């Protein structure tokens, strides 16, 4: 290696190393820019909008095609700091970025598989304005809300208030940070997600609300995909150092296996995880990761080690179930075809995106699918689905439709005015080369990002 390259590494590496402490919003922005600039082949930095005070909501995408969607590659996201005073998630996601890049540059198999087969989006702070006002107290709520004094996790459309009624509300009246996430969900086909909170240690899954309202505490509100959500929550809990114990915090729990149905814990209207699931076809958990909302900075290395394995294992679950495309009678991929799993009637039917893709997170087993598209016969197929995460790929299966001359198609509902379906962002494009056949492993020549302090 030339002396000039050694000098370049000497200059770059210190700026990319991240110590365990709470970084300001400007420091996070600088770090994300540095990582993106040093690793343009596997990272892409973009903003989904601005906070009320005008701070950018930065997202770092990681993968071998970080700038665009690739057909067959699922989209995953982590969101942290939705409540400005719940701060551990900011630290964990910054450390996770460093770990993913380091692993890829060191040719570590786990990272190569993840970044070759997944596009990972990381939003370290959804509420930077709240963080600026946050107090370091473990329980107090100063900084929880955005600059307008609004709880962002109560600001999304709520399915149980009526789909059309909620969607007809003026979106511009919602908080800037909420609007940014809603728009984000329209531009990417997210399959799996988690938002990171603090104040308890538990993995919470939908629904957070119910048509029973707020008068039935202790009763679960079950989704059609409850088995999958329970599995996902246990993946995080059992890979966490101690979450599965379920009784780590004096003022919350106990939680059996370290997981809970959100509504069973406490009813919540306008939450982000329900919105992701109902409107955007994205299964999302709420991960409560520390008893103290603002842990002392000396605890951060240990808290990172507590969560590191779980954060990585959870990403891998994006490869659960089945994926593929739906083609019409001429062999063209079709958008908004309904892909329904028998026995799972979702409020908003799962539909194909603009590339004809569908993704369904399902546990191993045998399932009957019904595929519907106007002008075509309803297609029914029964398939046996294996466990995909170990191979870093869900089972691939394409559905081929046949045209019909009779009007036999009846959609379960026409949700076009009430459900989010991915729209192609202006100026962007998807990579349409197929990645079904295998993983193409890219190897870095040098390590630009050193291992983080652990």
mmCIF file with all atom_site columns, C-alpha atoms in Angstrom, residues 227-367:
data_model
loop_
_atom_site.group_PDB
_atom_site.id
_atom_site.type_symbol
_atom_site.label_atom_id
_atom_site.label_alt_id
_atom_site.label_comp_id
_atom_site.label_asym_id
_atom_site.label_entity_id
_atom_site.label_seq_id
_atom_site.pdbx_PDB_ins_code
_atom_site.Cartn_x
_atom_site.Cartn_y
_atom_site.Cartn_z
_atom_site.occupancy
_atom_site.B_iso_or_equiv
_atom_site.pdbx_formal_charge
_atom_site.auth_seq_id
_atom_site.auth_comp_id
_atom_site.auth_asym_id
_atom_site.auth_atom_id
_atom_site.pdbx_PDB_model_num
ATOM 1   C CA . UNK A 1 227 ? -48.147 -14.888 15.004  1.00 0.00 ? 227 UNK A CA 1
ATOM 2   C CA . UNK A 1 228 ? -45.546 -13.028 12.957  1.00 0.00 ? 228 UNK A CA 1
ATOM 3   C CA . UNK A 1 229 ? -45.496 -10.046 15.310  1.00 0.00 ? 229 UNK A CA 1
ATOM 4   C CA . UNK A 1 230 ? -45.042 -12.280 18.369  1.00 0.00 ? 230 UNK A CA 1
ATOM 5   C CA . UNK A 1 231 ? -42.177 -14.050 16.597  1.00 0.00 ? 231 UNK A CA 1
ATOM 6   C CA . UNK A 1 232 ? -40.510 -10.746 15.656  1.00 0.00 ? 232 UNK A CA 1
ATOM 7   C CA . UNK A 1 233 ? -40.824 -9.403  19.191  1.00 0.00 ? 233 UNK A CA 1
ATOM 8   C CA . UNK A 1 234 ? -39.290 -12.591 20.598  1.00 0.00 ? 234 UNK A CA 1
ATOM 9   C CA . UNK A 1 235 ? -36.422 -12.409 18.115  1.00 0.00 ? 235 UNK A CA 1
ATOM 10  C CA . UNK A 1 236 ? -35.445 -9.071  19.610  1.00 0.00 ? 236 UNK A CA 1
ATOM 11  C CA . UNK A 1 237 ? -36.174 -10.019 23.206  1.00 0.00 ? 237 UNK A CA 1
ATOM 12  C CA . UNK A 1 238 ? -34.313 -13.334 23.130  1.00 0.00 ? 238 UNK A CA 1
ATOM 13  C CA . UNK A 1 239 ? -31.290 -11.865 21.336  1.00 0.00 ? 239 UNK A CA 1
ATOM 14  C CA . UNK A 1 240 ? -31.115 -8.992  23.830  1.00 0.00 ? 240 UNK A CA 1
ATOM 15  C CA . UNK A 1 241 ? -28.917 -9.571  26.869  1.00 0.00 ? 241 UNK A CA 1
ATOM 16  C CA . UNK A 1 242 ? -31.792 -9.505  29.381  1.00 0.00 ? 242 UNK A CA 1
ATOM 17  C CA . UNK A 1 243 ? -35.066 -8.256  27.871  1.00 0.00 ? 243 UNK A CA 1
ATOM 18  C CA . UNK A 1 244 ? -36.642 -11.725 27.928  1.00 0.00 ? 244 UNK A CA 1
ATOM 19  C CA . UNK A 1 245 ? -36.613 -11.644 31.746  1.00 0.00 ? 245 UNK A CA 1
ATOM 20  C CA . UNK A 1 246 ? -39.506 -9.218  31.472  1.00 0.00 ? 246 UNK A CA 1
ATOM 21  C CA . UNK A 1 247 ? -39.072 -7.555  34.867  1.00 0.00 ? 247 UNK A CA 1
ATOM 22  C CA . UNK A 1 248 ? -36.071 -5.263  34.533  1.00 0.00 ? 248 UNK A CA 1
ATOM 23  C CA . UNK A 1 249 ? -37.790 -1.990  35.442  1.00 0.00 ? 249 UNK A CA 1
ATOM 24  C CA . UNK A 1 250 ? -39.504 -1.251  38.733  1.00 0.00 ? 250 UNK A CA 1
ATOM 25  C CA . UNK A 1 251 ? -42.230 0.929   37.221  1.00 0.00 ? 251 UNK A CA 1
ATOM 26  C CA . UNK A 1 252 ? -43.243 -1.270  34.246  1.00 0.00 ? 252 UNK A CA 1
ATOM 27  C CA . UNK A 1 253 ? -44.000 -4.910  33.575  1.00 0.00 ? 253 UNK A CA 1
ATOM 28  C CA . UNK A 1 254 ? -43.679 -7.726  34.213  1.00 0.00 ? 254 UNK A CA 1
ATOM 29  C CA . UNK A 1 255 ? -43.762 -8.746  30.562  1.00 0.00 ? 255 UNK A CA 1
ATOM 30  C CA . UNK A 1 256 ? -43.809 -12.441 29.719  1.00 0.00 ? 256 UNK A CA 1
ATOM 31  C CA . UNK A 1 257 ? -40.781 -13.218 27.509  1.00 0.00 ? 257 UNK A CA 1
ATOM 32  C CA . UNK A 1 258 ? -40.037 -9.490  27.427  1.00 0.00 ? 258 UNK A CA 1
ATOM 33  C CA . UNK A 1 259 ? -42.763 -8.748  24.865  1.00 0.00 ? 259 UNK A CA 1
ATOM 34  C CA . UNK A 1 260 ? -46.243 -7.221  24.932  1.00 0.00 ? 260 UNK A CA 1
ATOM 35  C CA . UNK A 1 261 ? -49.165 -6.391  22.713  1.00 0.00 ? 261 UNK A CA 1
ATOM 36  C CA . UNK A 1 262 ? -49.284 -2.598  22.658  1.00 0.00 ? 262 UNK A CA 1
ATOM 37  C CA . UNK A 1 263 ? -52.968 -2.236  23.501  1.00 0.00 ? 263 UNK A CA 1
ATOM 38  C CA . UNK A 1 264 ? -52.692 -4.855  26.231  1.00 0.00 ? 264 UNK A CA 1
ATOM 39  C CA . UNK A 1 265 ? -50.005 -2.683  27.843  1.00 0.00 ? 265 UNK A CA 1
ATOM 40  C CA . UNK A 1 266 ? -51.856 0.600   27.402  1.00 0.00 ? 266 UNK A CA 1
ATOM 41  C CA . UNK A 1 267 ? -54.095 2.023   24.630  1.00 0.00 ? 267 UNK A CA 1
ATOM 42  C CA . UNK A 1 268 ? -52.436 4.512   22.322  1.00 0.00 ? 268 UNK A CA 1
ATOM 43  C CA . UNK A 1 269 ? -54.192 6.507   19.588  1.00 0.00 ? 269 UNK A CA 1
ATOM 44  C CA . UNK A 1 270 ? -52.345 7.864   16.570  1.00 0.00 ? 270 UNK A CA 1
ATOM 45  C CA . UNK A 1 271 ? -49.231 5.708   16.988  1.00 0.00 ? 271 UNK A CA 1
ATOM 46  C CA . UNK A 1 272 ? -46.572 5.199   14.355  1.00 0.00 ? 272 UNK A CA 1
ATOM 47  C CA . UNK A 1 273 ? -46.351 1.400   14.472  1.00 0.00 ? 273 UNK A CA 1
ATOM 48  C CA . UNK A 1 274 ? -50.058 0.909   13.739  1.00 0.00 ? 274 UNK A CA 1
ATOM 49  C CA . UNK A 1 275 ? -49.818 3.443   10.906  1.00 0.00 ? 275 UNK A CA 1
ATOM 50  C CA . UNK A 1 276 ? -46.875 1.569   9.368   1.00 0.00 ? 276 UNK A CA 1
ATOM 51  C CA . UNK A 1 277 ? -48.729 -1.727  9.481   1.00 0.00 ? 277 UNK A CA 1
ATOM 52  C CA . UNK A 1 278 ? -52.209 -0.641  8.389   1.00 0.00 ? 278 UNK A CA 1
ATOM 53  C CA . UNK A 1 279 ? -51.404 1.954   5.763   1.00 0.00 ? 279 UNK A CA 1
ATOM 54  C CA . UNK A 1 280 ? -47.905 1.128   4.509   1.00 0.00 ? 280 UNK A CA 1
ATOM 55  C CA . UNK A 1 281 ? -47.784 -2.707  4.628   1.00 0.00 ? 281 UNK A CA 1
ATOM 56  C CA . UNK A 1 282 ? -44.721 -2.443  6.874   1.00 0.00 ? 282 UNK A CA 1
ATOM 57  C CA . UNK A 1 283 ? -44.581 -4.538  10.044  1.00 0.00 ? 283 UNK A CA 1
ATOM 58  C CA . UNK A 1 284 ? -43.145 -2.377  12.827  1.00 0.00 ? 284 UNK A CA 1
ATOM 59  C CA . UNK A 1 285 ? -42.299 -2.950  16.486  1.00 0.00 ? 285 UNK A CA 1
ATOM 60  C CA . UNK A 1 286 ? -41.786 -0.401  19.246  1.00 0.00 ? 286 UNK A CA 1
ATOM 61  C CA . UNK A 1 287 ? -38.608 -1.295  21.113  1.00 0.00 ? 287 UNK A CA 1
ATOM 62  C CA . UNK A 1 288 ? -38.339 0.096   24.641  1.00 0.00 ? 288 UNK A CA 1
ATOM 63  C CA . UNK A 1 289 ? -34.656 -0.294  25.447  1.00 0.00 ? 289 UNK A CA 1
ATOM 64  C CA . UNK A 1 290 ? -33.842 1.298   28.818  1.00 0.00 ? 290 UNK A CA 1
ATOM 65  C CA . UNK A 1 291 ? -35.603 1.790   32.139  1.00 0.00 ? 291 UNK A CA 1
ATOM 66  C CA . UNK A 1 292 ? -34.162 5.295   32.262  1.00 0.00 ? 292 UNK A CA 1
ATOM 67  C CA . UNK A 1 293 ? -35.155 7.551   29.383  1.00 0.00 ? 293 UNK A CA 1
ATOM 68  C CA . UNK A 1 294 ? -31.784 9.313   29.512  1.00 0.00 ? 294 UNK A CA 1
ATOM 69  C CA . UNK A 1 295 ? -29.178 6.784   30.758  1.00 0.00 ? 295 UNK A CA 1
ATOM 70  C CA . UNK A 1 296 ? -25.892 8.077   32.147  1.00 0.00 ? 296 UNK A CA 1
ATOM 71  C CA . UNK A 1 297 ? -23.264 8.236   29.418  1.00 0.00 ? 297 UNK A CA 1
ATOM 72  C CA . UNK A 1 298 ? -21.027 5.785   31.295  1.00 0.00 ? 298 UNK A CA 1
ATOM 73  C CA . UNK A 1 299 ? -23.690 3.100   30.790  1.00 0.00 ? 299 UNK A CA 1
ATOM 74  C CA . UNK A 1 300 ? -23.712 3.468   27.002  1.00 0.00 ? 300 UNK A CA 1
ATOM 75  C CA . UNK A 1 301 ? -20.999 0.889   26.118  1.00 0.00 ? 301 UNK A CA 1
ATOM 76  C CA . UNK A 1 302 ? -22.780 -1.805  28.145  1.00 0.00 ? 302 UNK A CA 1
ATOM 77  C CA . UNK A 1 303 ? -26.183 -0.862  26.698  1.00 0.00 ? 303 UNK A CA 1
ATOM 78  C CA . UNK A 1 304 ? -24.749 -1.129  23.189  1.00 0.00 ? 304 UNK A CA 1
ATOM 79  C CA . UNK A 1 305 ? -23.475 -4.624  23.943  1.00 0.00 ? 305 UNK A CA 1
ATOM 80  C CA . UNK A 1 306 ? -26.880 -5.534  25.409  1.00 0.00 ? 306 UNK A CA 1
ATOM 81  C CA . UNK A 1 307 ? -28.593 -4.572  22.139  1.00 0.00 ? 307 UNK A CA 1
ATOM 82  C CA . UNK A 1 308 ? -26.028 -5.187  19.410  1.00 0.00 ? 308 UNK A CA 1
ATOM 83  C CA . UNK A 1 309 ? -26.921 -8.816  18.673  1.00 0.00 ? 309 UNK A CA 1
ATOM 84  C CA . UNK A 1 310 ? -30.655 -8.103  18.822  1.00 0.00 ? 310 UNK A CA 1
ATOM 85  C CA . UNK A 1 311 ? -30.444 -5.130  16.460  1.00 0.00 ? 311 UNK A CA 1
ATOM 86  C CA . UNK A 1 312 ? -28.675 -7.257  13.853  1.00 0.00 ? 312 UNK A CA 1
ATOM 87  C CA . UNK A 1 313 ? -30.886 -10.318 14.335  1.00 0.00 ? 313 UNK A CA 1
ATOM 88  C CA . UNK A 1 314 ? -34.005 -8.221  13.900  1.00 0.00 ? 314 UNK A CA 1
ATOM 89  C CA . UNK A 1 315 ? -32.815 -6.814  10.555  1.00 0.00 ? 315 UNK A CA 1
ATOM 90  C CA . UNK A 1 316 ? -32.322 -10.376 9.346   1.00 0.00 ? 316 UNK A CA 1
ATOM 91  C CA . UNK A 1 317 ? -36.035 -11.081 9.882   1.00 0.00 ? 317 UNK A CA 1
ATOM 92  C CA . UNK A 1 318 ? -36.860 -8.928  6.852   1.00 0.00 ? 318 UNK A CA 1
ATOM 93  C CA . UNK A 1 319 ? -36.107 -12.141 4.926   1.00 0.00 ? 319 UNK A CA 1
ATOM 94  C CA . UNK A 1 320 ? -38.943 -14.033 6.566   1.00 0.00 ? 320 UNK A CA 1
ATOM 95  C CA . UNK A 1 321 ? -41.718 -15.485 4.405   1.00 0.00 ? 321 UNK A CA 1
ATOM 96  C CA . UNK A 1 322 ? -42.196 -14.952 0.677   1.00 0.00 ? 322 UNK A CA 1
ATOM 97  C CA . UNK A 1 323 ? -41.493 -12.351 -1.988  1.00 0.00 ? 323 UNK A CA 1
ATOM 98  C CA . UNK A 1 324 ? -41.910 -12.031 -5.726  1.00 0.00 ? 324 UNK A CA 1
ATOM 99  C CA . UNK A 1 325 ? -43.720 -10.225 -8.490  1.00 0.00 ? 325 UNK A CA 1
ATOM 100 C CA . UNK A 1 326 ? -47.177 -10.377 -10.028 1.00 0.00 ? 326 UNK A CA 1
ATOM 101 C CA . UNK A 1 327 ? -47.344 -10.451 -13.837 1.00 0.00 ? 327 UNK A CA 1
ATOM 102 C CA . UNK A 1 328 ? -50.362 -9.863  -16.037 1.00 0.00 ? 328 UNK A CA 1
ATOM 103 C CA . UNK A 1 329 ? -51.312 -12.014 -19.034 1.00 0.00 ? 329 UNK A CA 1
ATOM 104 C CA . UNK A 1 330 ? -48.750 -10.240 -21.226 1.00 0.00 ? 330 UNK A CA 1
ATOM 105 C CA . UNK A 1 331 ? -45.914 -10.864 -18.766 1.00 0.00 ? 331 UNK A CA 1
ATOM 106 C CA . UNK A 1 332 ? -45.770 -7.286  -17.496 1.00 0.00 ? 332 UNK A CA 1
ATOM 107 C CA . UNK A 1 333 ? -45.357 -6.625  -13.743 1.00 0.00 ? 333 UNK A CA 1
ATOM 108 C CA . UNK A 1 334 ? -48.518 -4.983  -12.401 1.00 0.00 ? 334 UNK A CA 1
ATOM 109 C CA . UNK A 1 335 ? -48.974 -2.408  -9.656  1.00 0.00 ? 335 UNK A CA 1
ATOM 110 C CA . UNK A 1 336 ? -51.707 -2.562  -6.981  1.00 0.00 ? 336 UNK A CA 1
ATOM 111 C CA . UNK A 1 337 ? -52.536 -6.215  -7.495  1.00 0.00 ? 337 UNK A CA 1
ATOM 112 C CA . UNK A 1 338 ? -53.988 -7.611  -4.258  1.00 0.00 ? 338 UNK A CA 1
ATOM 113 C CA . UNK A 1 339 ? -51.924 -10.435 -2.714  1.00 0.00 ? 339 UNK A CA 1
ATOM 114 C CA . UNK A 1 340 ? -54.079 -11.904 0.014   1.00 0.00 ? 340 UNK A CA 1
ATOM 115 C CA . UNK A 1 341 ? -53.160 -14.711 2.401   1.00 0.00 ? 341 UNK A CA 1
ATOM 116 C CA . UNK A 1 342 ? -56.156 -16.842 3.336   1.00 0.00 ? 342 UNK A CA 1
ATOM 117 C CA . UNK A 1 343 ? -57.175 -16.188 6.934   1.00 0.00 ? 343 UNK A CA 1
ATOM 118 C CA . UNK A 1 344 ? -55.385 -12.817 7.097   1.00 0.00 ? 344 UNK A CA 1
ATOM 119 C CA . UNK A 1 345 ? -57.799 -10.047 6.158   1.00 0.00 ? 345 UNK A CA 1
ATOM 120 C CA . UNK A 1 346 ? -55.867 -6.832  6.545   1.00 0.00 ? 346 UNK A CA 1
ATOM 121 C CA . UNK A 1 347 ? -57.614 -3.478  6.899   1.00 0.00 ? 347 UNK A CA 1
ATOM 122 C CA . UNK A 1 348 ? -55.646 -2.283  3.893   1.00 0.00 ? 348 UNK A CA 1
ATOM 123 C CA . UNK A 1 349 ? -54.983 -5.210  1.522   1.00 0.00 ? 349 UNK A CA 1
ATOM 124 C CA . UNK A 1 350 ? -51.347 -5.931  0.763   1.00 0.00 ? 350 UNK A CA 1
ATOM 125 C CA . UNK A 1 351 ? -50.772 -4.816  -2.820  1.00 0.00 ? 351 UNK A CA 1
ATOM 126 C CA . UNK A 1 352 ? -47.893 -4.860  -5.265  1.00 0.00 ? 352 UNK A CA 1
ATOM 127 C CA . UNK A 1 353 ? -45.693 -1.804  -5.643  1.00 0.00 ? 353 UNK A CA 1
ATOM 128 C CA . UNK A 1 354 ? -44.858 0.025   -8.886  1.00 0.00 ? 354 UNK A CA 1
ATOM 129 C CA . UNK A 1 355 ? -42.523 -2.800  -9.899  1.00 0.00 ? 355 UNK A CA 1
ATOM 130 C CA . UNK A 1 356 ? -45.135 -5.488  -9.371  1.00 0.00 ? 356 UNK A CA 1
ATOM 131 C CA . UNK A 1 357 ? -43.419 -6.654  -6.173  1.00 0.00 ? 357 UNK A CA 1
ATOM 132 C CA . UNK A 1 358 ? -44.986 -8.067  -3.071  1.00 0.00 ? 358 UNK A CA 1
ATOM 133 C CA . UNK A 1 359 ? -43.396 -9.032  0.253   1.00 0.00 ? 359 UNK A CA 1
ATOM 134 C CA . UNK A 1 360 ? -45.230 -11.043 2.924   1.00 0.00 ? 360 UNK A CA 1
ATOM 135 C CA . UNK A 1 361 ? -43.552 -11.810 6.232   1.00 0.00 ? 361 UNK A CA 1
ATOM 136 C CA . UNK A 1 362 ? -44.819 -15.276 7.204   1.00 0.00 ? 362 UNK A CA 1
ATOM 137 C CA . UNK A 1 363 ? -43.635 -18.027 9.505   1.00 0.00 ? 363 UNK A CA 1
ATOM 138 C CA . UNK A 1 364 ? -42.700 -21.380 7.956   1.00 0.00 ? 364 UNK A CA 1
ATOM 139 C CA . UNK A 1 365 ? -45.798 -23.298 6.931   1.00 0.00 ? 365 UNK A CA 1
ATOM 140 C CA . UNK A 1 366 ? -48.335 -23.874 4.168   1.00 0.00 ? 366 UNK A CA 1
ATOM 141 C CA . UNK A 1 367 ? -50.447 -20.926 3.026   1.00 0.00 ? 367 UNK A CA 1
#
